[in-house]
Short mmCIF file of C-alpha atoms and ligand atoms in Angstrom, two decimals:
data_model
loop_
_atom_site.label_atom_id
_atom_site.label_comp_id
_atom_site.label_asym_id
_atom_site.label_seq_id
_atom_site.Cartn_x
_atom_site.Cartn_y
_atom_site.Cartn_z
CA UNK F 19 90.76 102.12 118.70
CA UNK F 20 92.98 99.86 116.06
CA UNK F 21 91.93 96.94 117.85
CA UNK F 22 88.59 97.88 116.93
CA UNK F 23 89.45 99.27 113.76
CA UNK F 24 90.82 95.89 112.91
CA UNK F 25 88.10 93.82 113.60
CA UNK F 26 85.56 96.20 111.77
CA UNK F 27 88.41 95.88 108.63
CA UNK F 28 88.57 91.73 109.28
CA UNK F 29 84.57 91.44 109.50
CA UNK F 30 84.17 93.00 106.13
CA UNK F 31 86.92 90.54 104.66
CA UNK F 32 85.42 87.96 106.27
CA UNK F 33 81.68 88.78 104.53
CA UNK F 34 83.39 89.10 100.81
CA UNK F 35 85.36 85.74 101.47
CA UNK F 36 82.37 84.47 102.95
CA UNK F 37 79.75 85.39 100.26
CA UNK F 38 82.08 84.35 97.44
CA UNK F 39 82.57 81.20 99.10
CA UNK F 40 79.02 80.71 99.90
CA UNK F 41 78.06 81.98 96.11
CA UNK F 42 80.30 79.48 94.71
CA UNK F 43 79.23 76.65 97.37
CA UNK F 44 75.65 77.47 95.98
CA UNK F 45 76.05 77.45 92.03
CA UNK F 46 78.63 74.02 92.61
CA UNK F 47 75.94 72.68 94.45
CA UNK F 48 73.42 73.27 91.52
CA UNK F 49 75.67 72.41 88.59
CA UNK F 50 76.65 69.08 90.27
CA UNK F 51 73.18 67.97 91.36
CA UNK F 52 72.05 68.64 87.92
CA UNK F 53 74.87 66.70 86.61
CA UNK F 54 74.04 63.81 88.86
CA UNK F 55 70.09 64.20 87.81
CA UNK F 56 71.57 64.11 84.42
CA UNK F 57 73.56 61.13 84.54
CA UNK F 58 70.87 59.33 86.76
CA UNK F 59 68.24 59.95 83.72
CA UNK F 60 70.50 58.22 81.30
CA UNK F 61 68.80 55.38 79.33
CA UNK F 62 69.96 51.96 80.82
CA UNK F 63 69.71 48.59 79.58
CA UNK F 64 68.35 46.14 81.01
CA UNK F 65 65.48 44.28 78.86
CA UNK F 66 64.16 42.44 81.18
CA UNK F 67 62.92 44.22 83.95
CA UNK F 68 60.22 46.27 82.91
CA UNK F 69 61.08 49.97 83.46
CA UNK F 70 58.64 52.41 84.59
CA UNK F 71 58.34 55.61 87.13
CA UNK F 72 57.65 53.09 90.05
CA UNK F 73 60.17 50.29 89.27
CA UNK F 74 62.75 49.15 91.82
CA UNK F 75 65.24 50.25 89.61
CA UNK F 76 64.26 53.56 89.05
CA UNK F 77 63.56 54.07 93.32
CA UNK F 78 66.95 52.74 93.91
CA UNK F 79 68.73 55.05 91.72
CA UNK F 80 66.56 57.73 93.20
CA UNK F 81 67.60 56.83 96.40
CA UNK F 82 70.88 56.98 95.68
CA UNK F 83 70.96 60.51 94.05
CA UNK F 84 69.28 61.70 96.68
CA UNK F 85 71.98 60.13 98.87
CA UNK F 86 74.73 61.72 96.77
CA UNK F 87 72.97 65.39 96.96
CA UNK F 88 73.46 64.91 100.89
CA UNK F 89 76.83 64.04 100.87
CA UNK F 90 77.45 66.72 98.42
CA UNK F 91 75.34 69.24 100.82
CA UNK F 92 77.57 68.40 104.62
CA UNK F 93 80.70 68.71 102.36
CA UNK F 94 79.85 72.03 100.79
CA UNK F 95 78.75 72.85 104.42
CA UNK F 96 82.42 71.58 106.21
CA UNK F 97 84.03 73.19 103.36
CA UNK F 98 82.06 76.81 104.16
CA UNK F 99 82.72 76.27 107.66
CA UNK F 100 86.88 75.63 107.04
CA UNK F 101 86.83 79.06 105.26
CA UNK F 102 84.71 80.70 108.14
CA UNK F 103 87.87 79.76 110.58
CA UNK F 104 90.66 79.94 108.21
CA UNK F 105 89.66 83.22 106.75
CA UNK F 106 88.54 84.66 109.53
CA UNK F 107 92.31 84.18 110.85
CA UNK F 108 93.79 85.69 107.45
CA UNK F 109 90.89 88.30 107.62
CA UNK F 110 92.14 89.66 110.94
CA UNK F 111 95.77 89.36 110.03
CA UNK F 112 95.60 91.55 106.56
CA UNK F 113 93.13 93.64 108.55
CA UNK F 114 96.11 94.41 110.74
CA UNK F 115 98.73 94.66 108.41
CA UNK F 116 96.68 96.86 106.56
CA UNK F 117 96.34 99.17 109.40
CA UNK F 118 99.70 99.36 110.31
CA UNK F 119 101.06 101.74 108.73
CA UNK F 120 98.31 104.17 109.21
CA UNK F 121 99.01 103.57 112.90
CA UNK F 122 102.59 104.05 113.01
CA UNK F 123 101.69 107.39 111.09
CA UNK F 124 99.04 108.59 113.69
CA UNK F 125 101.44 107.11 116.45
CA UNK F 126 104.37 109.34 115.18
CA UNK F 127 101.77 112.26 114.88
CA UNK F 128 100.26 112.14 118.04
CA UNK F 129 104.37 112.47 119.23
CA UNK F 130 105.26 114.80 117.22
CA UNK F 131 102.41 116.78 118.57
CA UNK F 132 103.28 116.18 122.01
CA UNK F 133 106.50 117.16 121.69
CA UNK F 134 106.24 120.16 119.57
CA UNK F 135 104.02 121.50 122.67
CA UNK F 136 105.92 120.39 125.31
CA UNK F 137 109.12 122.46 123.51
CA UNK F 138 106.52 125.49 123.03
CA UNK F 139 105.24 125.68 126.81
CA UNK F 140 108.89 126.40 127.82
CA UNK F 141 108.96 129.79 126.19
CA UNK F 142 105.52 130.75 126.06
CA UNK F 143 105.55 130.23 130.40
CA UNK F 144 108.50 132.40 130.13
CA UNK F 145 106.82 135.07 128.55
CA UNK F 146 103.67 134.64 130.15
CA UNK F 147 105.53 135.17 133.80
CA UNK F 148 107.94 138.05 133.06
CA UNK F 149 104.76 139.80 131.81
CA UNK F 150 102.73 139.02 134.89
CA UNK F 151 105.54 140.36 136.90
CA UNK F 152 105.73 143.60 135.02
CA UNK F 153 102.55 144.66 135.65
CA UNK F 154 102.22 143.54 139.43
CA UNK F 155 105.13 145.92 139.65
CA UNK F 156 103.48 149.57 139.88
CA UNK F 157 106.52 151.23 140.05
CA UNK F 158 107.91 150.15 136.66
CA UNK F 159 110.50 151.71 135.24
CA UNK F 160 110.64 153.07 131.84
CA UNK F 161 114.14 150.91 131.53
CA UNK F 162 112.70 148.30 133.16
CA UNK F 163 109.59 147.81 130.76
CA UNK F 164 112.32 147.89 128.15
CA UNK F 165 114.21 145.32 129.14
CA UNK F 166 110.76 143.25 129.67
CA UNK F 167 110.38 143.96 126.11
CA UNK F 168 113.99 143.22 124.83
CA UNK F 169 113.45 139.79 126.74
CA UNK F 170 110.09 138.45 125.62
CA UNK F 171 111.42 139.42 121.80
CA UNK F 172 114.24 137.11 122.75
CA UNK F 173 111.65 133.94 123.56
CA UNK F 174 109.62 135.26 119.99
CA UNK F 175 112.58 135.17 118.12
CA UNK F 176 113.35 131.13 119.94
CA UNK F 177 109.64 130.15 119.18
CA UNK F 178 109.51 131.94 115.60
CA UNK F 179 112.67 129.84 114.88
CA UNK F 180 111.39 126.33 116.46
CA UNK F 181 107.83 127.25 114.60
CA UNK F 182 109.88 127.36 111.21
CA UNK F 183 111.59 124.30 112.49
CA UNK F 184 108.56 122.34 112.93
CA UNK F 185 107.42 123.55 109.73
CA UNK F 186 110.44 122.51 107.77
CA UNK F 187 110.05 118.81 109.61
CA UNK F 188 106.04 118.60 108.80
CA UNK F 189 106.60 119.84 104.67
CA UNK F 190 109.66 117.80 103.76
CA UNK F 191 107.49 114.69 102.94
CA UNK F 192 105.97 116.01 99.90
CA UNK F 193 108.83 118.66 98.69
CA UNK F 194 111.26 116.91 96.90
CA UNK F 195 112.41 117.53 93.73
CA UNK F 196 114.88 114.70 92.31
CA UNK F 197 115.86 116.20 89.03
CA UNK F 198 117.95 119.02 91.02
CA UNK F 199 121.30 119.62 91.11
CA UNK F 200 123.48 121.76 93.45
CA UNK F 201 127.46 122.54 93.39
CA UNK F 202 129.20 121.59 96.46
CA UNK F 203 131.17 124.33 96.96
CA UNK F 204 128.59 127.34 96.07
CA UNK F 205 126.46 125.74 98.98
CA UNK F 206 129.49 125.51 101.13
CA UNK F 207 130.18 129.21 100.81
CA UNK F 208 126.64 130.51 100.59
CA UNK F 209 126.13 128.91 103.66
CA UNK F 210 129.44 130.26 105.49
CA UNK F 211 128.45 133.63 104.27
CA UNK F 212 125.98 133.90 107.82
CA UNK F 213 127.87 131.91 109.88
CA UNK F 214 131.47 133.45 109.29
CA UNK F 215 130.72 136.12 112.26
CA UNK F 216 130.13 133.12 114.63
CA UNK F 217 133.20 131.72 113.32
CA UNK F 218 135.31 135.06 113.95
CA UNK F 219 133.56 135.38 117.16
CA UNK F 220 135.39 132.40 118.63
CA UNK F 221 138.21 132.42 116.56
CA UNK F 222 137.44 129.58 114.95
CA UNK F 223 139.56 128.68 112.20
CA UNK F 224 137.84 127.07 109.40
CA UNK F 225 140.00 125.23 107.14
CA UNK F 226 138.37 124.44 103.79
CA UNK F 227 139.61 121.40 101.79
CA UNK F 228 136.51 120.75 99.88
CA UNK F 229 137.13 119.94 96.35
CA UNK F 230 134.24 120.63 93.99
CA UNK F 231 131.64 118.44 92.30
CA UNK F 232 127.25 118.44 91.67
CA UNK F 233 125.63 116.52 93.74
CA UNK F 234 121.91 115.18 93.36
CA UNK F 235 119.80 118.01 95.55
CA UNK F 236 118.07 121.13 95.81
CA UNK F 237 120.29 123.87 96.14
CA UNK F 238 118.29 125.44 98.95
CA UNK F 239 118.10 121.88 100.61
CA UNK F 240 122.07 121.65 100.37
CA UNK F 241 122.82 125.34 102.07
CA UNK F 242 120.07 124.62 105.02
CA UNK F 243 121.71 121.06 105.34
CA UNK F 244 125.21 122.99 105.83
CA UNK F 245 124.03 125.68 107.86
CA UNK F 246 122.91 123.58 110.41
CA UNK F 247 126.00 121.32 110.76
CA UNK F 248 128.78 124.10 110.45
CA UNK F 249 125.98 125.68 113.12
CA UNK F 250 126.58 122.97 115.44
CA UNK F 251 130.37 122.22 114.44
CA UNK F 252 130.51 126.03 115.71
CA UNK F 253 128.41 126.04 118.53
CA UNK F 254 129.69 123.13 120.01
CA UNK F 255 133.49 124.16 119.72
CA UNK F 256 135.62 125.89 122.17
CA UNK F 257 137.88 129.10 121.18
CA UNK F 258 140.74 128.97 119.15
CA UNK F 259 140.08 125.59 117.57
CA UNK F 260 139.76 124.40 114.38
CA UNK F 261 136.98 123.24 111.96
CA UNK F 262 138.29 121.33 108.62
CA UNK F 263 136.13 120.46 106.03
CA UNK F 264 136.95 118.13 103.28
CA UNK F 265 135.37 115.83 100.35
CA UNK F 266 136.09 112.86 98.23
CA UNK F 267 133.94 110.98 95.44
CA UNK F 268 133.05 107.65 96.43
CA UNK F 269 131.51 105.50 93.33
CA UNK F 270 128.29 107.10 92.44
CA UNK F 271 128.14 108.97 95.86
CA UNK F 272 129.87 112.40 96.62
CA UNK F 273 130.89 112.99 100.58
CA UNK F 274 131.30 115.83 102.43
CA UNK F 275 133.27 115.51 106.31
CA UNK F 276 133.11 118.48 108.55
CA UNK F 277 135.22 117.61 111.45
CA UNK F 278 135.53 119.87 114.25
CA UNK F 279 137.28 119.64 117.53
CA UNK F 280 134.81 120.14 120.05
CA UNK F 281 132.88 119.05 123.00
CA UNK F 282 131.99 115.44 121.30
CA UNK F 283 129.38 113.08 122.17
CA UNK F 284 129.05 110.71 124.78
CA UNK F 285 128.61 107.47 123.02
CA UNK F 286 125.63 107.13 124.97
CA UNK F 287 123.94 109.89 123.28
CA UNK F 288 125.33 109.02 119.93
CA UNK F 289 122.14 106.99 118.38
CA UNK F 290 119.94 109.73 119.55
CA UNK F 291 121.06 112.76 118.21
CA UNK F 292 119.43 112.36 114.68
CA UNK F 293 115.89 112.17 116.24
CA UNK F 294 113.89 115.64 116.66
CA UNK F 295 114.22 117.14 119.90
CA UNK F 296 117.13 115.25 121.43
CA UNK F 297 119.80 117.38 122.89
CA UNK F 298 122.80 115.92 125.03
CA UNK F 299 122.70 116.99 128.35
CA UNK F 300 126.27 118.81 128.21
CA UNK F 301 124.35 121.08 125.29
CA UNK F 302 121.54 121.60 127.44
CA UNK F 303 122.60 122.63 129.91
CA UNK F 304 124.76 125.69 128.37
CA UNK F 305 122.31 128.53 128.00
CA UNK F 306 125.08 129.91 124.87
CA UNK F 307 124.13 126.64 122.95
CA UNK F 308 120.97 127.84 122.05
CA UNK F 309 118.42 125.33 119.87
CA UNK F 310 115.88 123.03 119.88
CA UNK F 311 117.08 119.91 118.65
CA UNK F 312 115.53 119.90 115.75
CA UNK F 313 118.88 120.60 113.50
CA UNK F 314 119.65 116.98 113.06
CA UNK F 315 116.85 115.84 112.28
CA UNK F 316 115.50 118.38 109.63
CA UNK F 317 119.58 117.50 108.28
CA UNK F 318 118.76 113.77 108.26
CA UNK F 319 115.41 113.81 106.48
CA UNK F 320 116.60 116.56 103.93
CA UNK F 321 119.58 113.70 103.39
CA UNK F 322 117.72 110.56 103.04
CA UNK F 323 115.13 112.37 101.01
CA UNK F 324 117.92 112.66 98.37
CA UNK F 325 118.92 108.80 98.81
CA UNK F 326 121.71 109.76 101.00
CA UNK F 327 123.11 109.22 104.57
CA UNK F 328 124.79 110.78 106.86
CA UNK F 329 126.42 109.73 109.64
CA UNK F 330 128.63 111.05 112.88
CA UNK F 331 132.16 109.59 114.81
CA UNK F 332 132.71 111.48 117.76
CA UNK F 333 134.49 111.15 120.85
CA UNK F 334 133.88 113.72 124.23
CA UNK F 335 136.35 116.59 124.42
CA UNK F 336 138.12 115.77 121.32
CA UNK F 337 135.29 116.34 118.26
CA UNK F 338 133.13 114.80 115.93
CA UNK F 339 132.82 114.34 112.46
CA UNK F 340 129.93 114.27 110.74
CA UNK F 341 129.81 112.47 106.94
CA UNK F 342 127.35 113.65 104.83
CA UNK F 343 126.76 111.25 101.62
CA UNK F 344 124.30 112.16 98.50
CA UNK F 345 124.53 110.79 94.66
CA UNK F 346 126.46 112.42 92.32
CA UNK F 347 124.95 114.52 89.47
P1 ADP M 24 120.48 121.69 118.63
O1 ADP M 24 121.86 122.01 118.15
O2 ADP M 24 119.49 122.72 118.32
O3 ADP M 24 120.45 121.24 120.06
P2 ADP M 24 120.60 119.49 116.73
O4 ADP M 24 119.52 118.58 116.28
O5 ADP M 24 121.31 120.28 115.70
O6 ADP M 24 119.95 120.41 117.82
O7 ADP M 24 121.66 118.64 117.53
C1 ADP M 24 121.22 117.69 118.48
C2 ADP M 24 122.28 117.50 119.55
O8 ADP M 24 123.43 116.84 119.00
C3 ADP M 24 122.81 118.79 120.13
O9 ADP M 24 122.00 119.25 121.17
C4 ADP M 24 124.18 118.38 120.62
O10 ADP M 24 124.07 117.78 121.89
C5 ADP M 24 124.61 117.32 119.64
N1 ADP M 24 125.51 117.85 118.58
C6 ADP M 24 125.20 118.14 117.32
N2 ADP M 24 126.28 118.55 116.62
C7 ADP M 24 127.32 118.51 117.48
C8 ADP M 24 128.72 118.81 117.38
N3 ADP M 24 129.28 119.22 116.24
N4 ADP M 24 129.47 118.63 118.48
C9 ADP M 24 128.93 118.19 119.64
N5 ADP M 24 127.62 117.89 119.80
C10 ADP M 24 126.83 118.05 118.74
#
């Protein structure tokens, strides 16, 4: 379809270089023949041949005006015809370049699609089949319909919260406000407040070293940011351990480390993590470590919106760290 696409885009180059090329061919053409005619008219001197229409002269110089039109005529012509090739090679090649990004966008569309409903189907079959059980069962109990219930509001709740996900990944592009400010630690404890049960759960200590400052983002943007890596940090930890959290000022930049000591990640998962929909193996296959994969990558974009980074060290059974950089206010 690009292919196409391109070609279409290069043909219509092609006919403006062409027709300015051919426009300007044309009105040289006319402006040096003229000048030739011109100079060929000019009075000459020679007194003794007698100068008329008909003279020798006068047919010779004829003759060789005409001749000079030709020449001028096949060079015009070669000259069109180098411009047909050559710009029909830069036509294609800016036809191309100016398609690609618009392809890369559909591209990453068209995946983001297919994944989005390949991560809906799971939850939606489940649904679909513990219904059609219940109601081949004619003897269904009045507990039993319950629990039927209780489960398929379980699978609404997962695809309520991987619908708001998706939404959150589709918005960000045009929801940024760069004028914002947000202080580190009022995020950090608005977005413990939810999490602290989770924390207590597993007996999770979480040792807070963070020393204060404004950094360049949305409030709201900072607390969903931490939510979903002290999430993680606490999903991905085993009782009893420990979850420090710590910043420093770096230049113009602020950081923010939240180091837990957890299940890691294999290094071979490492440069994957950050894109939507990835989940390590180890986290998929525990049903406790519930989630979509989308965490990470709603946590990256909401970062480098900002100008920031953010980056993890981690190594299996011992923890990771994850580094979260924006500007300073
Ligand atoms: P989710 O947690 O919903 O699976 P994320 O995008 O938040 O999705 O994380 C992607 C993957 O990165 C997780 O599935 C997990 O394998 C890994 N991960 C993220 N944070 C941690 C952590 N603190 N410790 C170990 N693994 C982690």
């Amino acid at each position: 379809m690009f292919h196409s696409a391109a070609l279409k885009l290069s043909l219509w180059y092609l006919a403006i270089i062409m027709s300015l090329s051919i426009g300007s061919s044309i009105a040289l053409y006319h402006v040096s023949s003229n000048e030739l005619e011109r100079s060929a008219q000019r009075p000459y001197n020679i007194s003794s041949v007698t100068i008329g229409p008909n003279d020798l002269y006068t047919r010779q110089r004829q003759e060789l005006l005409n001749q000079d039109r030709q020449r001028l005529k096949i060079n015009l012509v070669i000259y069109n015809v180098v411009v047909l090739v050559v710009g029909g090679g830069v036509s294609y090649m800016l036809a191309r370049r100016t398609l690609q990004p618009i392809e890369e966008i559909l591209e990453a569309q068209t995946r983001f699609t297919a994944d989005a409903s390949h991560e809906l189907r799971t939850p939606l079959t489940a649904i679909q089949s513990e219904i059609e059980v219940g109601l081949r069962n004619i003897n269904l109990t009045k507990s039993e319909a319950v629990d039927l219930l209780k489960s398929n509001l379980e699978e609404v709740a997962k695809l309520k919260s991987l619908s708001e996900g998706l939404l959150t990944l589709a918005r960000q592009d045009n929801d940024r406000d760069v004028d914002s400010t947000a202080n580190l630690l009022e995020a950090l404890e608005e977005a413990l407040r939810p999490l602290q049960k989770l924390a207590t759960g597993k007996k999770i200590n979480l040792n807070n070293k963070v020393v204060d400052f404004k950094l360049r983002i949305d409030h709201k943007k900072l607390v969903e940011l931490l939510i979903t890596l002290l999430d993680n940090a606490i999903k991905y930890s085993s009782e009893g351990t420990q979850i420090t959290l710590s910043s420093a000022k770096a230049g113009k930049n602020g950081i923010l480390h939240i180091k837990d000591q957890g299940m890691g990640i294999k290094a071979s998962d490492l440069p994957h993590i950050f894109n939507r929909f990835y989940r390590a193996d180890s986290s998929r296959s525990k049903d406790q470590t519930a989630g979509y994969g989308l965490g990470l990558a709603i946590a990256k974009k909401i970062v480098e919106q900002y100008g920031g980074a953010i980056v993890v060290k981690s190594s299996p059974n011992k923890g990771s760290t994850f580094s979260v950089q924006l500007p300073l206010s």
